[in-house]
Coordinates of C-alpha atoms and ligand atoms in Angstrom, one line a residue:
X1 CA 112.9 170.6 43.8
X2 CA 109.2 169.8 45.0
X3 CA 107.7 166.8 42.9
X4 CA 104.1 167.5 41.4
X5 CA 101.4 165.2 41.0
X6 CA 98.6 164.6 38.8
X7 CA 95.2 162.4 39.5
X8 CA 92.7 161.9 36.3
X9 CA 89.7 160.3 38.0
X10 CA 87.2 158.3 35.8
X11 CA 83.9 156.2 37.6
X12 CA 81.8 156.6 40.5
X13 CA 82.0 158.2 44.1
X14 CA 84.2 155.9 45.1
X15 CA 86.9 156.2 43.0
X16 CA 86.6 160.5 43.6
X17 CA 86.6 159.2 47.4
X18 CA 89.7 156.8 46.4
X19 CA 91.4 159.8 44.0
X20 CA 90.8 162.5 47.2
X21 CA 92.8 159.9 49.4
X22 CA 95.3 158.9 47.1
X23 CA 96.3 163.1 46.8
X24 CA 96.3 162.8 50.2
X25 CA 98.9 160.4 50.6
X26 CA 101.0 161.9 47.7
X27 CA 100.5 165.2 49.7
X28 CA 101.8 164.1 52.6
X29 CA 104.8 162.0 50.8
X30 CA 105.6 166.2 49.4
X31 CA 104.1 166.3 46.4
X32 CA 102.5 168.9 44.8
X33 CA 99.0 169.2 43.0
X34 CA 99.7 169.7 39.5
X35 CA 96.8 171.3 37.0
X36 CA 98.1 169.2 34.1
X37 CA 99.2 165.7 33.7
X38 CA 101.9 167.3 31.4
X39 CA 103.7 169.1 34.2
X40 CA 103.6 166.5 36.7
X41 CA 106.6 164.2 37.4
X42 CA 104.0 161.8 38.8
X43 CA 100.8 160.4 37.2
X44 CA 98.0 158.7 38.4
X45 CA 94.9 157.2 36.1
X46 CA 92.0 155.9 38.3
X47 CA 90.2 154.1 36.1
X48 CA 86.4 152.8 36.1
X49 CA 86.0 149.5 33.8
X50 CA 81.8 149.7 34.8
X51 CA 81.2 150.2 30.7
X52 CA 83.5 149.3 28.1
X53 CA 83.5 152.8 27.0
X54 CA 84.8 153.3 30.5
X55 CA 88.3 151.4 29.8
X56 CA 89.0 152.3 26.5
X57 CA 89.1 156.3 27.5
X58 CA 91.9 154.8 30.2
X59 CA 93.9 153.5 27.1
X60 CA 93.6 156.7 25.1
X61 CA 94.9 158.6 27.9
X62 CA 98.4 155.8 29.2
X63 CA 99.1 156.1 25.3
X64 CA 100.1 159.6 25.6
X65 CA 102.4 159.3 29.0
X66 CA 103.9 156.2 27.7
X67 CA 105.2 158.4 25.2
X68 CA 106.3 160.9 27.3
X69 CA 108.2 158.5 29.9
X70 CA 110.6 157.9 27.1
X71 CA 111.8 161.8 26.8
X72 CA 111.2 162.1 30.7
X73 CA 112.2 158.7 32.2
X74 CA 111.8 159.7 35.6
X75 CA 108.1 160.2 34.9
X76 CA 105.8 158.3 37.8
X77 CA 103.3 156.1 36.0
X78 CA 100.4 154.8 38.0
X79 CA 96.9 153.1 37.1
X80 CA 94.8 152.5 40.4
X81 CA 91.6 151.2 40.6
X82 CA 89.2 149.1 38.5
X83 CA 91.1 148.6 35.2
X84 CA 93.8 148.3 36.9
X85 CA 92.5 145.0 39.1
X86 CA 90.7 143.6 36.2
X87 CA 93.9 143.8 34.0
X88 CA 96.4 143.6 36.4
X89 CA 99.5 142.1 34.8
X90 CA 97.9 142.5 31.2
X91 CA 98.0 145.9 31.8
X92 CA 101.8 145.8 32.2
X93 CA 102.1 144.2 29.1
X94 CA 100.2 146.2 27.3
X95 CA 101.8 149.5 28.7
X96 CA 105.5 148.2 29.9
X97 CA 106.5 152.1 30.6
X98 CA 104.2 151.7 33.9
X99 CA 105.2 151.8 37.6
X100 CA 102.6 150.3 39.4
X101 CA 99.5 148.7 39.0
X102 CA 96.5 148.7 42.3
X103 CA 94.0 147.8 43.2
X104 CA 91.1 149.9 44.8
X105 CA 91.8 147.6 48.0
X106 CA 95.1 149.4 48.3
X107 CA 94.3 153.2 47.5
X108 CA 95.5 153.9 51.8
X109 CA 98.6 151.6 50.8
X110 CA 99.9 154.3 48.2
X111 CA 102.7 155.3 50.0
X112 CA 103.6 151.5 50.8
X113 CA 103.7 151.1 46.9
X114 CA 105.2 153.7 46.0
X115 CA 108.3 153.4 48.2
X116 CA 109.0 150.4 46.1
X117 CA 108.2 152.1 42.9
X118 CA 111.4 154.7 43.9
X119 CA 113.7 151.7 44.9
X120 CA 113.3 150.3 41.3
X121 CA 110.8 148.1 41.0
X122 CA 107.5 147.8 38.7
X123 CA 105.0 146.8 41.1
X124 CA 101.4 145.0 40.4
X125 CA 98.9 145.1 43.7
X126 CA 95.9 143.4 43.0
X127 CA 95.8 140.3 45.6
X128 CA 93.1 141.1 47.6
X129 CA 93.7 142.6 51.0
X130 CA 91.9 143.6 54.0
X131 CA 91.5 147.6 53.7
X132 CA 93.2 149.5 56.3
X133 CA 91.6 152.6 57.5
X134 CA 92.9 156.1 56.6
X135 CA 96.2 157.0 58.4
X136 CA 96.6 160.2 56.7
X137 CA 94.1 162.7 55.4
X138 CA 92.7 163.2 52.5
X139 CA 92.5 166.2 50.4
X140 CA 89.0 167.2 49.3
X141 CA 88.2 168.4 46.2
X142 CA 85.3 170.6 48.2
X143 CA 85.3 172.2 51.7
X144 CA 81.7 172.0 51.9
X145 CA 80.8 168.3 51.1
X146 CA 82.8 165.0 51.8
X147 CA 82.2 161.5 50.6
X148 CA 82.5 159.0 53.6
X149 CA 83.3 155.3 53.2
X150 CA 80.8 153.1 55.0
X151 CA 81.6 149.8 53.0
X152 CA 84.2 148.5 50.6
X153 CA 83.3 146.0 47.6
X154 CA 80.2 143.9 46.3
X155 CA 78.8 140.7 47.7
X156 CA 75.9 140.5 45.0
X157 CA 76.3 138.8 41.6
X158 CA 74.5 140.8 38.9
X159 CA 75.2 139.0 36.0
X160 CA 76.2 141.8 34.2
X161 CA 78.5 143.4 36.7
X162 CA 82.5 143.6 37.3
X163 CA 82.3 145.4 40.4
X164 CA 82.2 142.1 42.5
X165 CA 85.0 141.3 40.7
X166 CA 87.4 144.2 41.1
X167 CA 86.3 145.9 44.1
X168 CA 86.1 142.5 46.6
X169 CA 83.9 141.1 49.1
X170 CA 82.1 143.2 51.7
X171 CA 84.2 144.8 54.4
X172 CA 82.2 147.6 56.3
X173 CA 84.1 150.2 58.2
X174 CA 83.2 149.7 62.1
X175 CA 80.7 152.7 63.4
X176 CA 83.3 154.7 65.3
X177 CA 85.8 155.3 62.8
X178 CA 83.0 156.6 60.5
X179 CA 81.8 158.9 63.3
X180 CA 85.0 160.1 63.8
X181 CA 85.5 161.1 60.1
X182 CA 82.4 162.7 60.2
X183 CA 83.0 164.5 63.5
X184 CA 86.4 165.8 62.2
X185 CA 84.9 167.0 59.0
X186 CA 82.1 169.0 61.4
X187 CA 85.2 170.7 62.9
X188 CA 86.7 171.6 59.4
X189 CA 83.2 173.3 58.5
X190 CA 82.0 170.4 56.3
X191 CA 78.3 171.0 55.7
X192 CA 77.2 168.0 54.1
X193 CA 78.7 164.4 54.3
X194 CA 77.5 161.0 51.7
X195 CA 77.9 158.2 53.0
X196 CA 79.1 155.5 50.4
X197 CA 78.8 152.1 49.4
X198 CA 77.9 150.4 46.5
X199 CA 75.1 148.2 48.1
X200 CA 75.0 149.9 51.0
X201 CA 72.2 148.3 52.1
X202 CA 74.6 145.5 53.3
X203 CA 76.3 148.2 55.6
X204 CA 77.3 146.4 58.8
X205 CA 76.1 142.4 57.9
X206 CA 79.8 141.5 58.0
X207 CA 80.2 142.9 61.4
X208 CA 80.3 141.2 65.0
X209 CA 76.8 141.2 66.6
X210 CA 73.7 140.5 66.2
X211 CA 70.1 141.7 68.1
X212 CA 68.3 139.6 70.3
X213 CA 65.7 139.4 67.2
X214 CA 68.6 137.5 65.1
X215 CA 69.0 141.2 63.2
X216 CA 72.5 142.5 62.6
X217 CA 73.6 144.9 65.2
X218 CA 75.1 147.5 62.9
X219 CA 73.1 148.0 59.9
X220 CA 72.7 151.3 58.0
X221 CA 69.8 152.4 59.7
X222 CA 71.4 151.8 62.7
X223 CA 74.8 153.7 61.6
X224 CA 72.3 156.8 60.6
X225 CA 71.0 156.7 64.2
X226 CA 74.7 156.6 65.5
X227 CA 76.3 159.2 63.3
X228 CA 73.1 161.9 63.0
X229 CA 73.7 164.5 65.8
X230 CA 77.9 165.0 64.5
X231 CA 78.3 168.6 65.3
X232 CA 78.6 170.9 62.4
X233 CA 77.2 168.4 59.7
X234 CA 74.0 169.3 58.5
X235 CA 73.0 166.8 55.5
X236 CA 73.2 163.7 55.3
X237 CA 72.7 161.5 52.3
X238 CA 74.0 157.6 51.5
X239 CA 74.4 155.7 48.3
X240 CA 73.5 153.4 46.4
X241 CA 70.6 151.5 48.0
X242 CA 69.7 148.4 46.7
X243 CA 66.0 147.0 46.4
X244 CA 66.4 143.4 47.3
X245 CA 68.1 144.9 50.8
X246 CA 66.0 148.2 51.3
X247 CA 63.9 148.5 54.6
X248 CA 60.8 150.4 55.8
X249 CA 63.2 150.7 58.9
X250 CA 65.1 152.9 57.2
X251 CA 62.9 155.1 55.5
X252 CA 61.5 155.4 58.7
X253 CA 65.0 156.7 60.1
X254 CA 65.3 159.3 57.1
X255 CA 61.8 160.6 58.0
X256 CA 62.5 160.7 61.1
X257 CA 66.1 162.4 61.3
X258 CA 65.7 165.9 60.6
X259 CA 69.8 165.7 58.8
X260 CA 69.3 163.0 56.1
X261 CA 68.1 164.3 53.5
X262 CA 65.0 163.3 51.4
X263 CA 66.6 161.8 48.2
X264 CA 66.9 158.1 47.7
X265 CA 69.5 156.6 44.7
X266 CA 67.7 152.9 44.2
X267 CA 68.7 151.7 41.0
X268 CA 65.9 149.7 39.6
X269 CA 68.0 148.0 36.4
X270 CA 64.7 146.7 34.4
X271 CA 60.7 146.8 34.7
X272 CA 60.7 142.8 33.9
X273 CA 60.9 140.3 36.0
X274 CA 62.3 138.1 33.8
X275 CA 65.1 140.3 33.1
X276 CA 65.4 141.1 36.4
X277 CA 66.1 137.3 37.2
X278 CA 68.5 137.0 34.2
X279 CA 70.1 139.7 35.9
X280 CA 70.4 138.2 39.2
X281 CA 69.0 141.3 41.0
X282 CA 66.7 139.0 43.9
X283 CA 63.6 141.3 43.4
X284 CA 60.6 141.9 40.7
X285 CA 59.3 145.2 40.0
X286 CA 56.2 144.5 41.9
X287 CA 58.8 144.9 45.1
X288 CA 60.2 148.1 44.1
X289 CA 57.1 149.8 42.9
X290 CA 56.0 148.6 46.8
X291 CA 59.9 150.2 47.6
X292 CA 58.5 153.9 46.0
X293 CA 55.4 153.8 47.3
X294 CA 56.0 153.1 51.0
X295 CA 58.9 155.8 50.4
X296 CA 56.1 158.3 49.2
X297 CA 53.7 157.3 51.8
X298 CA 56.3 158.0 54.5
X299 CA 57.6 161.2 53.1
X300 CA 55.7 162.5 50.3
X301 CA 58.3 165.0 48.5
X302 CA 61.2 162.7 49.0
X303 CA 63.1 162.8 45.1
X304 CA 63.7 159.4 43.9
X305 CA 66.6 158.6 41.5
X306 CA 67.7 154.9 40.0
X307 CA 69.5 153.5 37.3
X308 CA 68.7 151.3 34.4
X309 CA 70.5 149.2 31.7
X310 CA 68.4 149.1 28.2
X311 CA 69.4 146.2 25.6
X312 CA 70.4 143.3 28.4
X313 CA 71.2 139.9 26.6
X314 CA 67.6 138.9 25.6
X315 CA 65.8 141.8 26.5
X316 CA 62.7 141.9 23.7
X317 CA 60.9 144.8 22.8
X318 CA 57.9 143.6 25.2
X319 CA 60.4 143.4 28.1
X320 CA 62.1 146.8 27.5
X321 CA 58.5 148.2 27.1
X322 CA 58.4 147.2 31.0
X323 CA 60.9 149.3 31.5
X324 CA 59.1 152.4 29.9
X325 CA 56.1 151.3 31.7
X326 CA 57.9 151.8 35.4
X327 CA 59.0 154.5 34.8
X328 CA 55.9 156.0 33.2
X329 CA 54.5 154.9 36.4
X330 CA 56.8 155.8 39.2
X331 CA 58.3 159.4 37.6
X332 CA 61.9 159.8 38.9
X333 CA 63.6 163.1 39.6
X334 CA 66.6 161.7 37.7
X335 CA 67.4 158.3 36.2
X336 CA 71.0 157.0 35.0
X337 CA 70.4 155.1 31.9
X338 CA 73.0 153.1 29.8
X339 CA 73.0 150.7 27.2
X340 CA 74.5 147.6 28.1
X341 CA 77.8 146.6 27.8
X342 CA 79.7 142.9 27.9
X343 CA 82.0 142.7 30.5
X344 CA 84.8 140.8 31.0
X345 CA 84.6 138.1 33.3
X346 CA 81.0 138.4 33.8
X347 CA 78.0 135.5 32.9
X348 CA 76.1 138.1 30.4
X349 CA 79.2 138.4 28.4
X350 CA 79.0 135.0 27.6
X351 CA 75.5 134.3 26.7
X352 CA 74.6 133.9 22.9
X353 CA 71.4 136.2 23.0
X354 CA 73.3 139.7 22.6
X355 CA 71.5 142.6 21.2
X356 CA 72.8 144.6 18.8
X357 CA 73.8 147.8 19.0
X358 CA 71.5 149.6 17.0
X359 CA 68.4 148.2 19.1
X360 CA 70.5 149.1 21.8
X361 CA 70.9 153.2 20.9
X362 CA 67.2 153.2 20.0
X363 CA 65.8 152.3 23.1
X364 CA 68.3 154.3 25.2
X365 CA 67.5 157.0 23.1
X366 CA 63.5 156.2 23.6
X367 CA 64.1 155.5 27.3
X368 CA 65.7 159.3 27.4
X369 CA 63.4 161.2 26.2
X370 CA 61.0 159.8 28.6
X371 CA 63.3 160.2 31.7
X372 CA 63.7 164.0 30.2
X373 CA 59.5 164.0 30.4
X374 CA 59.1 163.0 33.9
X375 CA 61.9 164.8 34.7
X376 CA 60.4 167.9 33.9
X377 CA 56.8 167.2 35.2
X378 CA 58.9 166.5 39.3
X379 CA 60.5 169.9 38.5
X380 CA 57.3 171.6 38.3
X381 CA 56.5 171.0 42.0
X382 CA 59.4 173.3 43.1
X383 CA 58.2 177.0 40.9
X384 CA 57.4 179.2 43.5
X385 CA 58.4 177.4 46.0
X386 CA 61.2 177.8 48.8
X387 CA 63.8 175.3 49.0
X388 CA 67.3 175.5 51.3
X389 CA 70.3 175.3 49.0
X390 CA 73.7 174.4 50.3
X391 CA 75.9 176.7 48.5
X392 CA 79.2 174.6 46.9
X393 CA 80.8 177.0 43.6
X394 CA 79.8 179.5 40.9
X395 CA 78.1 178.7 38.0
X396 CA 80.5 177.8 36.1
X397 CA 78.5 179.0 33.1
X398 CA 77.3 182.6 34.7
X399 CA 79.5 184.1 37.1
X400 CA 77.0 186.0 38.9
X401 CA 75.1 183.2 40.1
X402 CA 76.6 180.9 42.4
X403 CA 75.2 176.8 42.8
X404 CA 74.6 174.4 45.0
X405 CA 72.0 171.1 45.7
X406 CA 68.5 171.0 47.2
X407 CA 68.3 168.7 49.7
X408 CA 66.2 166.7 47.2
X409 CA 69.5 166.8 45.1
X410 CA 68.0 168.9 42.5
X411 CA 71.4 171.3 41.3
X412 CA 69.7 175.2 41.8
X413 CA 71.3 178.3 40.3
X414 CA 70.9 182.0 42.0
X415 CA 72.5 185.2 41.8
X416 CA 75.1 186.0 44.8
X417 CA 78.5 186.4 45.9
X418 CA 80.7 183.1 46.4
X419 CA 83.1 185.0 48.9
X420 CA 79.8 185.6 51.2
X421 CA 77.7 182.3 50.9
X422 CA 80.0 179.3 50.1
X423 CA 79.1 176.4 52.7
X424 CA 76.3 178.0 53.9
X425 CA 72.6 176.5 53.6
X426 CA 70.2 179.2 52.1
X427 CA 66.7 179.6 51.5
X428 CA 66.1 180.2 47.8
X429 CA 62.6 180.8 46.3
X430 CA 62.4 178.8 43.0
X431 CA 61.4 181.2 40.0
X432 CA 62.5 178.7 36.7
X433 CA 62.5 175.2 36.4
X434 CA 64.1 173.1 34.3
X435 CA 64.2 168.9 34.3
X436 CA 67.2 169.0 35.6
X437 CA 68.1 171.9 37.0
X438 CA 66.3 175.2 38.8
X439 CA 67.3 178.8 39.0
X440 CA 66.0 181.2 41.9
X441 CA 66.8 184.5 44.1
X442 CA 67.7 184.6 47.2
X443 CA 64.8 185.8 50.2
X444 CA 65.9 189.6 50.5
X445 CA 64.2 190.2 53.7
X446 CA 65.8 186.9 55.4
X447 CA 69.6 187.9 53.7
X448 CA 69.6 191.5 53.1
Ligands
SAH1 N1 75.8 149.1 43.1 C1 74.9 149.7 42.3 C2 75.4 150.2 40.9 C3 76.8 150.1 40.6 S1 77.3 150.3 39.0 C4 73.6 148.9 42.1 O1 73.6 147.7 42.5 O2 72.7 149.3 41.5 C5 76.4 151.8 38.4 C6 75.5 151.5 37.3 O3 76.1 151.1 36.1 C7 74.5 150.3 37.6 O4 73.5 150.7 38.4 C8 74.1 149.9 36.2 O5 73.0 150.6 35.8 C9 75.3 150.4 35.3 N2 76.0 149.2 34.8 C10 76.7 148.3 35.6 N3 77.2 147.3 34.8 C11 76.8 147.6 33.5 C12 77.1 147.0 32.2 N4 77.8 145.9 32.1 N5 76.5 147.6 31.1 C13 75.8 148.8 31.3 N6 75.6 149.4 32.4 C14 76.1 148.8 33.5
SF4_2 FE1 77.2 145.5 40.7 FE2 75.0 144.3 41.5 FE3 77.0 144.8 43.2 FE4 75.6 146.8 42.2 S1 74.8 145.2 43.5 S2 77.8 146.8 42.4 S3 75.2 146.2 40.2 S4 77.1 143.4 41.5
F3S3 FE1 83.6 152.2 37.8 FE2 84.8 150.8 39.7 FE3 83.0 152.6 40.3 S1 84.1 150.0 37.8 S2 81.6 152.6 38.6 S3 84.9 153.0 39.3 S4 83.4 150.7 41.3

């Protein structure tokens, strides 16, 4: 009888890229996909610990298949990434009816784990390893875009942050094995490829080889110049960029390269310096606004997305105004906001000078309802205007219209067929805008 499988993923791209390689494995071990966790003989929880709110979902969910491993004891039970490093064997404790605990370092060691899992044992795998690259393939949620590794963990030390903590130290892929992913994905009929990282900016610095000029050999904007002409691939975006890392060099190389695509993800965190410091983030906001403007110089319609934390231990009303005020100022196309959260194992937990949650909710809420302003004001730009849409699904809302991104990123609705324009890039001519969203019709005379 075939075995089924079932992946919940929680997080950020890297855990959908982890989840995607993970179902891979299982695939390739004979597993099948499953649609529920209920009908799967094997379970699998990636779990994202960025946000408290984060873990405890994790919880909600093992409570349930613990249950059910005791009237269907051959039930798999497996928590992967970032809970499960942080917790390791706590976790096990917590939830004895698991079978193995891993890391994100050991999502392509799945099968390795798992072979102990059938012999018997209940396996932890959270020692830090080095990550091997992919030996078998992994099975996309899309055929049109892919996530690409480009490097693994977190050297910085935001002083709010676990990621350091549970995804490891730096290790960047080396250039041909990235090109080679890419190139295979061009011969699949992959359209669009993000490259991914969570500083990405440090793409390549732990890498043999440096320039004559004492520069790393391999840096991002390096790797963009390497990997641009793949055959068949015809976006190209990478995330997340970090300010205290980000070049002129490279937005030089986006304007420049005709395949990566005019939207930059540069999380900000906090308009004041003095947060920014408690923070640990290595820049002021004087730096980024420079960052946004030299962006806008060199390519005037690139869209510009970041992320901020309201409510950081100490953060006064004067310093979250700051906040307001940047963004006022520098209008984003999108902007990921949260109210912040004490992690484990992090220096902010610690501190004495937490906010409390009800200043917290009012300023996120605040904060919103500006990002919804500006948000609408960049959306303006496109009515009337033509933009090339890369065609992923239907609307899941209206299935006459199928979806798909801008090249700024901006999600765009139109009326069509699926069966006739899934993975291809199409001009659309914007007729409704909304903050974060557009609607528009296809160019008759260009597909009639
Ligand atoms: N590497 C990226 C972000 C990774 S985490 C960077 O350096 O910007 C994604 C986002 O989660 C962060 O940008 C931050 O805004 C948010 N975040 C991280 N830790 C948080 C915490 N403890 N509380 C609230 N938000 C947090
Ligand atoms: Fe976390 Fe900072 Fe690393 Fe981003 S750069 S993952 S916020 S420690
Ligand atoms: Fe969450 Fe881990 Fe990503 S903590 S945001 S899944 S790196």
């Amino acid at each position: 009888m075939t075995r089924r499988y079932h992946i919940t993923t929680f997080g950020c791209q890297m855990n959908k890229a982890d989840s995607e390689r993970m179902a891979g494995v299982l695939e390739n071990l004979g597993f099948q996909w499953s649609e529920t966790p209920e009908q799967a003989d094997l379970v699998l929880y990636n779990t994202c610990s960025i946000r408290d709110n984060a873990e405890q979902k994790v919880y909600s969910y093992l409570g349930r298949q613990a249950k059910r491993k005791h009237e269907q004891p051959d039930l798999t039970l497996v928590v992967a990434g970032c809970v499960a490093q942080q917790e390791g064997q706590d976790l096990l404790r917590r939830v004895p009816e698991l079978d193995l605990v891993m890391g994100p370092q050991y999502a392509n060691r799945l099968g390795d784990l798992l072979e102990q899992v059938f012999a018997g044992e209940q396996v932890v795998a959270t020692d830090p390893i080095e990550i091997v690259e992919d030996i078998t393939k992994p099975r996309r949620d899309s055929t049109v875009t892919a996530w690409v590794n480009v490097i693994y963990g977190c050297n910085e030390r935001c002083t709010y942050c676990v990621v350091p903590g549970v995804r490891g130290v730096e290790q960047s892929r080396p250039p041909a094995a990235i090109r080679q992913e890419m190139e295979a994905l061009g011969a699949q009929g992959y359209q669009e490829v993000t490259l991914l990282g969570q500083n990405i900016d440090a793409y390549g610095r732990d890498l043999p080889g440096v320039t004559s000029a004492g520069r790393h050999q391999h840096t991002l904007t390096d790797l963009l110049y390497f990997v641009h002409d793949v055959p068949g691939i015809e976006r190209i975006r990478f995330a997340t960029s970090h300010p205290r890392y980000f070049t002129e060099r490279l937005i030089r190389a986006c304007a420049e390269l005709p395949k990566v695509c005019e939207h930059f993800h540069i999380p900000f965190q906090s308009g004041d310096n003095e947060i920014l410091k408690a923070m640990a983030r290595g820049y002021t906001h004087e730096r980024y606004r420079r960052i946004i403007a030299l962006i806008r110089n060199w390519m005037p319609d690139a869209s510009i997305s970041a992320d901020a934390i309201v409510g950081f231990p100490g953060e006064t009303e004067a310093q979250f105004e700051q906040t307001l005020q940047l963004v006022e100022d520098l209008e984003f196309d999108l902007l990921n906001t949260a109210a912040y959260s004490p992690r484990p194992g992090t220096p902010a937990a610690t501190w004495e000078n937490q906010i409390s949650d009800g200043v917290k909710q009012d300023r996120l809420q605040r904060l919103n309802h500006l990002v919804g302003q500006k948000a609408a004001v960049r959306s303006q730009r496109y009515l009337g205007r033509i933009e090339e849409v890369l065609v992923e699904g239907v609307n899941p809302k209206d299935p006459s219209q199928v979806m798909g991104r801008t090249r700024g990123n901006r999600l765009t609705f139109f009326p069509s067929e699926i069966a006739q324009v899934k993975g291809q890039l199409i001009p659309v001519k914007i007729t409704q805008v909304r903050p974060f969203s557009l609607t528009g019709e296809v160019l008759h005379p260009v597909y009639a």
